[in-house]
């Protein structure tokens, strides 16, 4: 079964990438360099040996403690490795079914998911999204859209995606795919930025507390550049649903576990990238059921 082998292989690659993300999550918000010094215990400064750096397995083998000083290692190390591995495996499974496997899409989606995982885990730990992730991603998105127009233009009704501006220029996805894809990406960046910023302003007016920070605004601009402006709205809607479910559960347990919004936006982005058609079908079925009830 070559397909199962491919998925297990992507899980292992993802776990190794997750191990590197742990370094990023620890060092980026602290303004430390990523490549120096080599991995070490933050408590006793002892360098981590290569055989203690195997994703997940070392964490379990060491009994969740540093080999040298015995201090507890945060479970985040194993969790992020597992999450990244699972993400790689799922994206690979989702995009390699069928005959024509789109390896460009697979590579781009895996890279975007990796950035989102890093942003989310820093957001959970430090309540910030480091500027090493969103702004470079936002600059890269239009370039990717320009080079590979099929990533953005294959996802739906073309005239809707490109919007009125392309119509004014007389460009269609069939006649000018690269231009239309570039405009879709730039429109996605603008939509992500404006919508989350407006939601944040409204949240402050209504709830009189910080609902969404500028880190979320920048993160959504980055996501918008890769999913296009139509899926920006789906990303925010799906993210808000995840947030509402978790919020209700934590309220029922009468615990104030206020989560930052970055991880929900990231989850919403993954759903929009991989399951946009399923979300639309679910919504249509719901709308038909509501209409049928009247
Ligand atoms: Zn130690």
PDB file of C-alpha atoms in Angstrom, residues 65-265:
ATOM      1  CA  UNK A  65      12.058  15.255  32.462  1.00  0.00           C
ATOM      2  CA  UNK A  66      15.462  16.716  31.520  1.00  0.00           C
ATOM      3  CA  UNK A  67      18.097  13.954  31.581  1.00  0.00           C
ATOM      4  CA  UNK A  68      20.569  16.219  33.357  1.00  0.00           C
ATOM      5  CA  UNK A  69      18.703  18.225  36.017  1.00  0.00           C
ATOM      6  CA  UNK A  70      15.351  16.408  36.118  1.00  0.00           C
ATOM      7  CA  UNK A  71      13.218  19.511  35.555  1.00  0.00           C
ATOM      8  CA  UNK A  72       9.815  18.847  33.971  1.00  0.00           C
ATOM      9  CA  UNK A  73       9.716  19.310  30.195  1.00  0.00           C
ATOM     10  CA  UNK A  74       6.570  21.131  29.014  1.00  0.00           C
ATOM     11  CA  UNK A  75       4.066  18.737  27.363  1.00  0.00           C
ATOM     12  CA  UNK A  76       3.878  21.356  24.584  1.00  0.00           C
ATOM     13  CA  UNK A  77       7.011  19.766  23.064  1.00  0.00           C
ATOM     14  CA  UNK A  78       5.293  16.444  22.414  1.00  0.00           C
ATOM     15  CA  UNK A  79       1.895  18.024  21.632  1.00  0.00           C
ATOM     16  CA  UNK A  80       3.281  20.301  18.911  1.00  0.00           C
ATOM     17  CA  UNK A  81       5.219  17.392  17.363  1.00  0.00           C
ATOM     18  CA  UNK A  82       2.073  15.246  17.328  1.00  0.00           C
ATOM     19  CA  UNK A  83      -0.113  18.072  15.993  1.00  0.00           C
ATOM     20  CA  UNK A  84       2.317  18.926  13.187  1.00  0.00           C
ATOM     21  CA  UNK A  85       2.721  15.245  12.285  1.00  0.00           C
ATOM     22  CA  UNK A  86      -1.049  14.724  12.220  1.00  0.00           C
ATOM     23  CA  UNK A  87      -1.504  17.885  10.136  1.00  0.00           C
ATOM     24  CA  UNK A  88       1.057  16.774   7.532  1.00  0.00           C
ATOM     25  CA  UNK A  89      -0.511  13.301   7.374  1.00  0.00           C
ATOM     26  CA  UNK A  90      -4.046  14.666   7.011  1.00  0.00           C
ATOM     27  CA  UNK A  91      -3.151  17.214   4.304  1.00  0.00           C
ATOM     28  CA  UNK A  92      -1.264  14.519   2.401  1.00  0.00           C
ATOM     29  CA  UNK A  93      -4.193  12.102   2.693  1.00  0.00           C
ATOM     30  CA  UNK A  94      -6.654  14.778   1.624  1.00  0.00           C
ATOM     31  CA  UNK A  95      -4.678  15.998  -1.415  1.00  0.00           C
ATOM     32  CA  UNK A  96      -3.280  12.720  -2.768  1.00  0.00           C
ATOM     33  CA  UNK A  97      -6.542  10.951  -3.415  1.00  0.00           C
ATOM     34  CA  UNK A  98      -7.474  10.586  -7.061  1.00  0.00           C
ATOM     35  CA  UNK A  99      -5.329  10.359 -10.157  1.00  0.00           C
ATOM     36  CA  UNK A 100      -3.710  13.778 -10.675  1.00  0.00           C
ATOM     37  CA  UNK A 101      -1.931  14.607  -7.455  1.00  0.00           C
ATOM     38  CA  UNK A 102      -1.229  18.349  -7.169  1.00  0.00           C
ATOM     39  CA  UNK A 103       2.174  18.405  -5.493  1.00  0.00           C
ATOM     40  CA  UNK A 104       2.416  22.204  -5.710  1.00  0.00           C
ATOM     41  CA  UNK A 105      -0.782  22.550  -3.680  1.00  0.00           C
ATOM     42  CA  UNK A 106       0.439  19.873  -1.240  1.00  0.00           C
ATOM     43  CA  UNK A 107       3.727  21.726  -0.683  1.00  0.00           C
ATOM     44  CA  UNK A 108       2.119  25.160  -0.343  1.00  0.00           C
ATOM     45  CA  UNK A 109      -0.621  23.962   2.032  1.00  0.00           C
ATOM     46  CA  UNK A 110       1.860  22.080   4.219  1.00  0.00           C
ATOM     47  CA  UNK A 111       4.023  25.219   4.423  1.00  0.00           C
ATOM     48  CA  UNK A 112       1.046  27.452   5.299  1.00  0.00           C
ATOM     49  CA  UNK A 113      -0.135  24.926   7.919  1.00  0.00           C
ATOM     50  CA  UNK A 114       3.355  24.856   9.444  1.00  0.00           C
ATOM     51  CA  UNK A 115       3.377  28.648   9.776  1.00  0.00           C
ATOM     52  CA  UNK A 116      -0.122  28.579  11.299  1.00  0.00           C
ATOM     53  CA  UNK A 117       0.907  25.924  13.846  1.00  0.00           C
ATOM     54  CA  UNK A 118       3.916  27.998  14.922  1.00  0.00           C
ATOM     55  CA  UNK A 119       1.808  31.176  15.174  1.00  0.00           C
ATOM     56  CA  UNK A 120      -0.911  29.376  17.158  1.00  0.00           C
ATOM     57  CA  UNK A 121       1.414  27.828  19.726  1.00  0.00           C
ATOM     58  CA  UNK A 122       3.251  31.109  20.337  1.00  0.00           C
ATOM     59  CA  UNK A 123      -0.157  32.798  20.647  1.00  0.00           C
ATOM     60  CA  UNK A 124      -1.302  30.211  23.226  1.00  0.00           C
ATOM     61  CA  UNK A 125       1.891  30.565  25.290  1.00  0.00           C
ATOM     62  CA  UNK A 126       2.680  34.270  25.002  1.00  0.00           C
ATOM     63  CA  UNK A 127      -0.524  35.902  23.680  1.00  0.00           C
ATOM     64  CA  UNK A 128       1.341  37.368  20.744  1.00  0.00           C
ATOM     65  CA  UNK A 129       1.881  36.294  17.145  1.00  0.00           C
ATOM     66  CA  UNK A 130       5.507  37.006  16.265  1.00  0.00           C
ATOM     67  CA  UNK A 131       6.206  39.271  13.296  1.00  0.00           C
ATOM     68  CA  UNK A 132       8.587  36.675  11.882  1.00  0.00           C
ATOM     69  CA  UNK A 133       5.543  34.725  10.619  1.00  0.00           C
ATOM     70  CA  UNK A 134       2.627  36.839   9.300  1.00  0.00           C
ATOM     71  CA  UNK A 135       4.342  39.717   7.409  1.00  0.00           C
ATOM     72  CA  UNK A 136       6.800  37.512   5.446  1.00  0.00           C
ATOM     73  CA  UNK A 137       3.931  35.100   4.674  1.00  0.00           C
ATOM     74  CA  UNK A 138       1.793  38.000   3.476  1.00  0.00           C
ATOM     75  CA  UNK A 139       4.552  39.139   1.107  1.00  0.00           C
ATOM     76  CA  UNK A 140       5.077  35.608  -0.185  1.00  0.00           C
ATOM     77  CA  UNK A 141       1.390  34.894  -0.896  1.00  0.00           C
ATOM     78  CA  UNK A 142       0.977  37.112  -4.015  1.00  0.00           C
ATOM     79  CA  UNK A 143       4.202  35.685  -5.460  1.00  0.00           C
ATOM     80  CA  UNK A 144       2.901  32.125  -5.026  1.00  0.00           C
ATOM     81  CA  UNK A 145      -0.452  33.200  -6.515  1.00  0.00           C
ATOM     82  CA  UNK A 146       1.295  34.778  -9.509  1.00  0.00           C
ATOM     83  CA  UNK A 147       3.469  31.726 -10.215  1.00  0.00           C
ATOM     84  CA  UNK A 148       0.785  29.047  -9.658  1.00  0.00           C
ATOM     85  CA  UNK A 149      -2.610  30.567 -10.566  1.00  0.00           C
ATOM     86  CA  UNK A 150      -4.446  27.223 -10.322  1.00  0.00           C
ATOM     87  CA  UNK A 151      -4.100  27.309  -6.501  1.00  0.00           C
ATOM     88  CA  UNK A 152      -6.587  30.168  -6.175  1.00  0.00           C
ATOM     89  CA  UNK A 153      -8.577  30.037  -9.410  1.00  0.00           C
ATOM     90  CA  UNK A 154      -9.721  26.414  -9.322  1.00  0.00           C
ATOM     91  CA  UNK A 155     -11.830  26.854  -6.231  1.00  0.00           C
ATOM     92  CA  UNK A 156     -15.108  28.135  -7.533  1.00  0.00           C
ATOM     93  CA  UNK A 157     -17.043  30.429  -9.773  1.00  0.00           C
ATOM     94  CA  UNK A 158     -14.392  32.449 -11.519  1.00  0.00           C
ATOM     95  CA  UNK A 159     -16.257  35.711 -12.027  1.00  0.00           C
ATOM     96  CA  UNK A 160     -17.059  35.806  -8.308  1.00  0.00           C
ATOM     97  CA  UNK A 161     -13.502  35.160  -7.219  1.00  0.00           C
ATOM     98  CA  UNK A 162     -11.821  37.780  -9.335  1.00  0.00           C
ATOM     99  CA  UNK A 163     -14.280  40.479  -8.505  1.00  0.00           C
ATOM    100  CA  UNK A 164     -15.361  43.664 -10.213  1.00  0.00           C
ATOM    101  CA  UNK A 165     -11.878  45.128 -10.669  1.00  0.00           C
ATOM    102  CA  UNK A 166     -10.740  42.393 -13.052  1.00  0.00           C
ATOM    103  CA  UNK A 167     -13.991  42.866 -14.967  1.00  0.00           C
ATOM    104  CA  UNK A 168     -13.181  46.542 -15.415  1.00  0.00           C
ATOM    105  CA  UNK A 169      -9.788  45.588 -16.789  1.00  0.00           C
ATOM    106  CA  UNK A 170     -11.423  43.075 -19.104  1.00  0.00           C
ATOM    107  CA  UNK A 171      -9.437  40.204 -17.584  1.00  0.00           C
ATOM    108  CA  UNK A 172     -10.914  36.749 -17.028  1.00  0.00           C
ATOM    109  CA  UNK A 173      -9.240  33.749 -15.376  1.00  0.00           C
ATOM    110  CA  UNK A 174      -9.223  32.069 -18.795  1.00  0.00           C
ATOM    111  CA  UNK A 175      -7.573  34.998 -20.596  1.00  0.00           C
ATOM    112  CA  UNK A 176      -5.286  36.276 -17.788  1.00  0.00           C
ATOM    113  CA  UNK A 177      -4.908  33.529 -15.133  1.00  0.00           C
ATOM    114  CA  UNK A 178      -1.760  34.938 -13.540  1.00  0.00           C
ATOM    115  CA  UNK A 179      -3.138  38.477 -13.239  1.00  0.00           C
ATOM    116  CA  UNK A 180      -6.497  37.257 -11.886  1.00  0.00           C
ATOM    117  CA  UNK A 181      -4.803  34.958  -9.384  1.00  0.00           C
ATOM    118  CA  UNK A 182      -2.567  37.809  -8.200  1.00  0.00           C
ATOM    119  CA  UNK A 183      -5.595  40.088  -7.754  1.00  0.00           C
ATOM    120  CA  UNK A 184      -7.464  37.353  -5.865  1.00  0.00           C
ATOM    121  CA  UNK A 185      -4.540  37.004  -3.471  1.00  0.00           C
ATOM    122  CA  UNK A 186      -4.172  40.772  -2.934  1.00  0.00           C
ATOM    123  CA  UNK A 187      -7.942  41.076  -2.427  1.00  0.00           C
ATOM    124  CA  UNK A 188      -7.660  38.232   0.115  1.00  0.00           C
ATOM    125  CA  UNK A 189      -4.942  40.092   2.030  1.00  0.00           C
ATOM    126  CA  UNK A 190      -7.048  43.265   2.078  1.00  0.00           C
ATOM    127  CA  UNK A 191     -10.217  41.372   3.086  1.00  0.00           C
ATOM    128  CA  UNK A 192      -8.449  39.500   5.889  1.00  0.00           C
ATOM    129  CA  UNK A 193      -6.926  42.698   7.216  1.00  0.00           C
ATOM    130  CA  UNK A 194     -10.078  44.836   7.036  1.00  0.00           C
ATOM    131  CA  UNK A 195     -12.619  42.266   8.277  1.00  0.00           C
ATOM    132  CA  UNK A 196     -10.652  41.165  11.371  1.00  0.00           C
ATOM    133  CA  UNK A 197      -9.688  44.763  12.140  1.00  0.00           C
ATOM    134  CA  UNK A 198     -13.377  45.821  11.921  1.00  0.00           C
ATOM    135  CA  UNK A 199     -14.413  42.867  14.108  1.00  0.00           C
ATOM    136  CA  UNK A 200     -11.810  43.896  16.671  1.00  0.00           C
ATOM    137  CA  UNK A 201     -13.081  47.491  16.731  1.00  0.00           C
ATOM    138  CA  UNK A 202     -16.696  46.309  17.106  1.00  0.00           C
ATOM    139  CA  UNK A 203     -15.676  43.872  19.840  1.00  0.00           C
ATOM    140  CA  UNK A 204     -14.022  46.671  21.798  1.00  0.00           C
ATOM    141  CA  UNK A 205     -17.114  48.878  21.438  1.00  0.00           C
ATOM    142  CA  UNK A 206     -19.592  46.158  22.432  1.00  0.00           C
ATOM    143  CA  UNK A 207     -17.717  44.106  25.047  1.00  0.00           C
ATOM    144  CA  UNK A 208     -15.353  46.845  26.216  1.00  0.00           C
ATOM    145  CA  UNK A 209     -12.413  44.479  26.172  1.00  0.00           C
ATOM    146  CA  UNK A 210      -9.791  43.314  23.740  1.00  0.00           C
ATOM    147  CA  UNK A 211     -11.399  40.628  21.578  1.00  0.00           C
ATOM    148  CA  UNK A 212      -8.975  40.511  18.685  1.00  0.00           C
ATOM    149  CA  UNK A 213      -5.555  42.053  18.641  1.00  0.00           C
ATOM    150  CA  UNK A 214      -3.492  43.412  15.775  1.00  0.00           C
ATOM    151  CA  UNK A 215      -1.673  40.067  15.682  1.00  0.00           C
ATOM    152  CA  UNK A 216      -4.932  38.437  14.535  1.00  0.00           C
ATOM    153  CA  UNK A 217      -5.381  41.163  11.886  1.00  0.00           C
ATOM    154  CA  UNK A 218      -1.926  40.453  10.447  1.00  0.00           C
ATOM    155  CA  UNK A 219      -2.414  36.675  10.665  1.00  0.00           C
ATOM    156  CA  UNK A 220      -5.672  36.889   8.711  1.00  0.00           C
ATOM    157  CA  UNK A 221      -4.053  39.096   6.038  1.00  0.00           C
ATOM    158  CA  UNK A 222      -1.465  36.309   5.596  1.00  0.00           C
ATOM    159  CA  UNK A 223      -4.177  33.625   5.395  1.00  0.00           C
ATOM    160  CA  UNK A 224      -6.237  35.766   2.977  1.00  0.00           C
ATOM    161  CA  UNK A 225      -3.296  35.981   0.592  1.00  0.00           C
ATOM    162  CA  UNK A 226      -3.296  32.192   0.276  1.00  0.00           C
ATOM    163  CA  UNK A 227      -7.041  31.425   0.290  1.00  0.00           C
ATOM    164  CA  UNK A 228      -8.434  34.472  -1.582  1.00  0.00           C
ATOM    165  CA  UNK A 229     -11.067  36.893  -0.400  1.00  0.00           C
ATOM    166  CA  UNK A 230     -14.085  34.564  -0.562  1.00  0.00           C
ATOM    167  CA  UNK A 231     -12.569  32.011   1.785  1.00  0.00           C
ATOM    168  CA  UNK A 232     -11.527  34.768   4.224  1.00  0.00           C
ATOM    169  CA  UNK A 233     -15.139  34.968   5.383  1.00  0.00           C
ATOM    170  CA  UNK A 234     -15.401  31.175   5.656  1.00  0.00           C
ATOM    171  CA  UNK A 235     -12.162  31.071   7.668  1.00  0.00           C
ATOM    172  CA  UNK A 236     -13.469  33.634  10.173  1.00  0.00           C
ATOM    173  CA  UNK A 237     -16.898  31.959  10.415  1.00  0.00           C
ATOM    174  CA  UNK A 238     -15.474  28.469  10.972  1.00  0.00           C
ATOM    175  CA  UNK A 239     -12.895  29.871  13.418  1.00  0.00           C
ATOM    176  CA  UNK A 240     -15.628  31.653  15.380  1.00  0.00           C
ATOM    177  CA  UNK A 241     -17.636  28.392  15.546  1.00  0.00           C
ATOM    178  CA  UNK A 242     -14.634  26.528  17.014  1.00  0.00           C
ATOM    179  CA  UNK A 243     -14.115  29.425  19.420  1.00  0.00           C
ATOM    180  CA  UNK A 244     -17.760  29.423  20.493  1.00  0.00           C
ATOM    181  CA  UNK A 245     -17.765  25.656  21.153  1.00  0.00           C
ATOM    182  CA  UNK A 246     -14.585  25.806  23.238  1.00  0.00           C
ATOM    183  CA  UNK A 247     -15.853  28.964  24.988  1.00  0.00           C
ATOM    184  CA  UNK A 248     -19.146  27.281  25.957  1.00  0.00           C
ATOM    185  CA  UNK A 249     -17.357  24.170  27.240  1.00  0.00           C
ATOM    186  CA  UNK A 250     -14.959  26.222  29.374  1.00  0.00           C
ATOM    187  CA  UNK A 251     -17.870  28.346  30.656  1.00  0.00           C
ATOM    188  CA  UNK A 252     -19.776  25.181  31.613  1.00  0.00           C
ATOM    189  CA  UNK A 253     -16.731  24.059  33.590  1.00  0.00           C
ATOM    190  CA  UNK A 254     -16.779  27.543  35.166  1.00  0.00           C
ATOM    191  CA  UNK A 255     -13.177  28.117  34.315  1.00  0.00           C
ATOM    192  CA  UNK A 256     -11.825  31.265  32.771  1.00  0.00           C
ATOM    193  CA  UNK A 257      -9.693  29.705  30.072  1.00  0.00           C
ATOM    194  CA  UNK A 258      -9.737  32.622  27.670  1.00  0.00           C
ATOM    195  CA  UNK A 259      -7.967  31.466  24.584  1.00  0.00           C
ATOM    196  CA  UNK A 260      -6.370  33.813  22.085  1.00  0.00           C
ATOM    197  CA  UNK A 261      -8.108  33.916  18.709  1.00  0.00           C
ATOM    198  CA  UNK A 262      -5.083  32.994  16.560  1.00  0.00           C
ATOM    199  CA  UNK A 263      -5.474  29.198  16.944  1.00  0.00           C
ATOM    200  CA  UNK A 264      -9.164  29.389  15.963  1.00  0.00           C
ATOM    201  CA  UNK A 265      -8.369  31.463  12.869  1.00  0.00           C
TER     202      UNK A 265
END
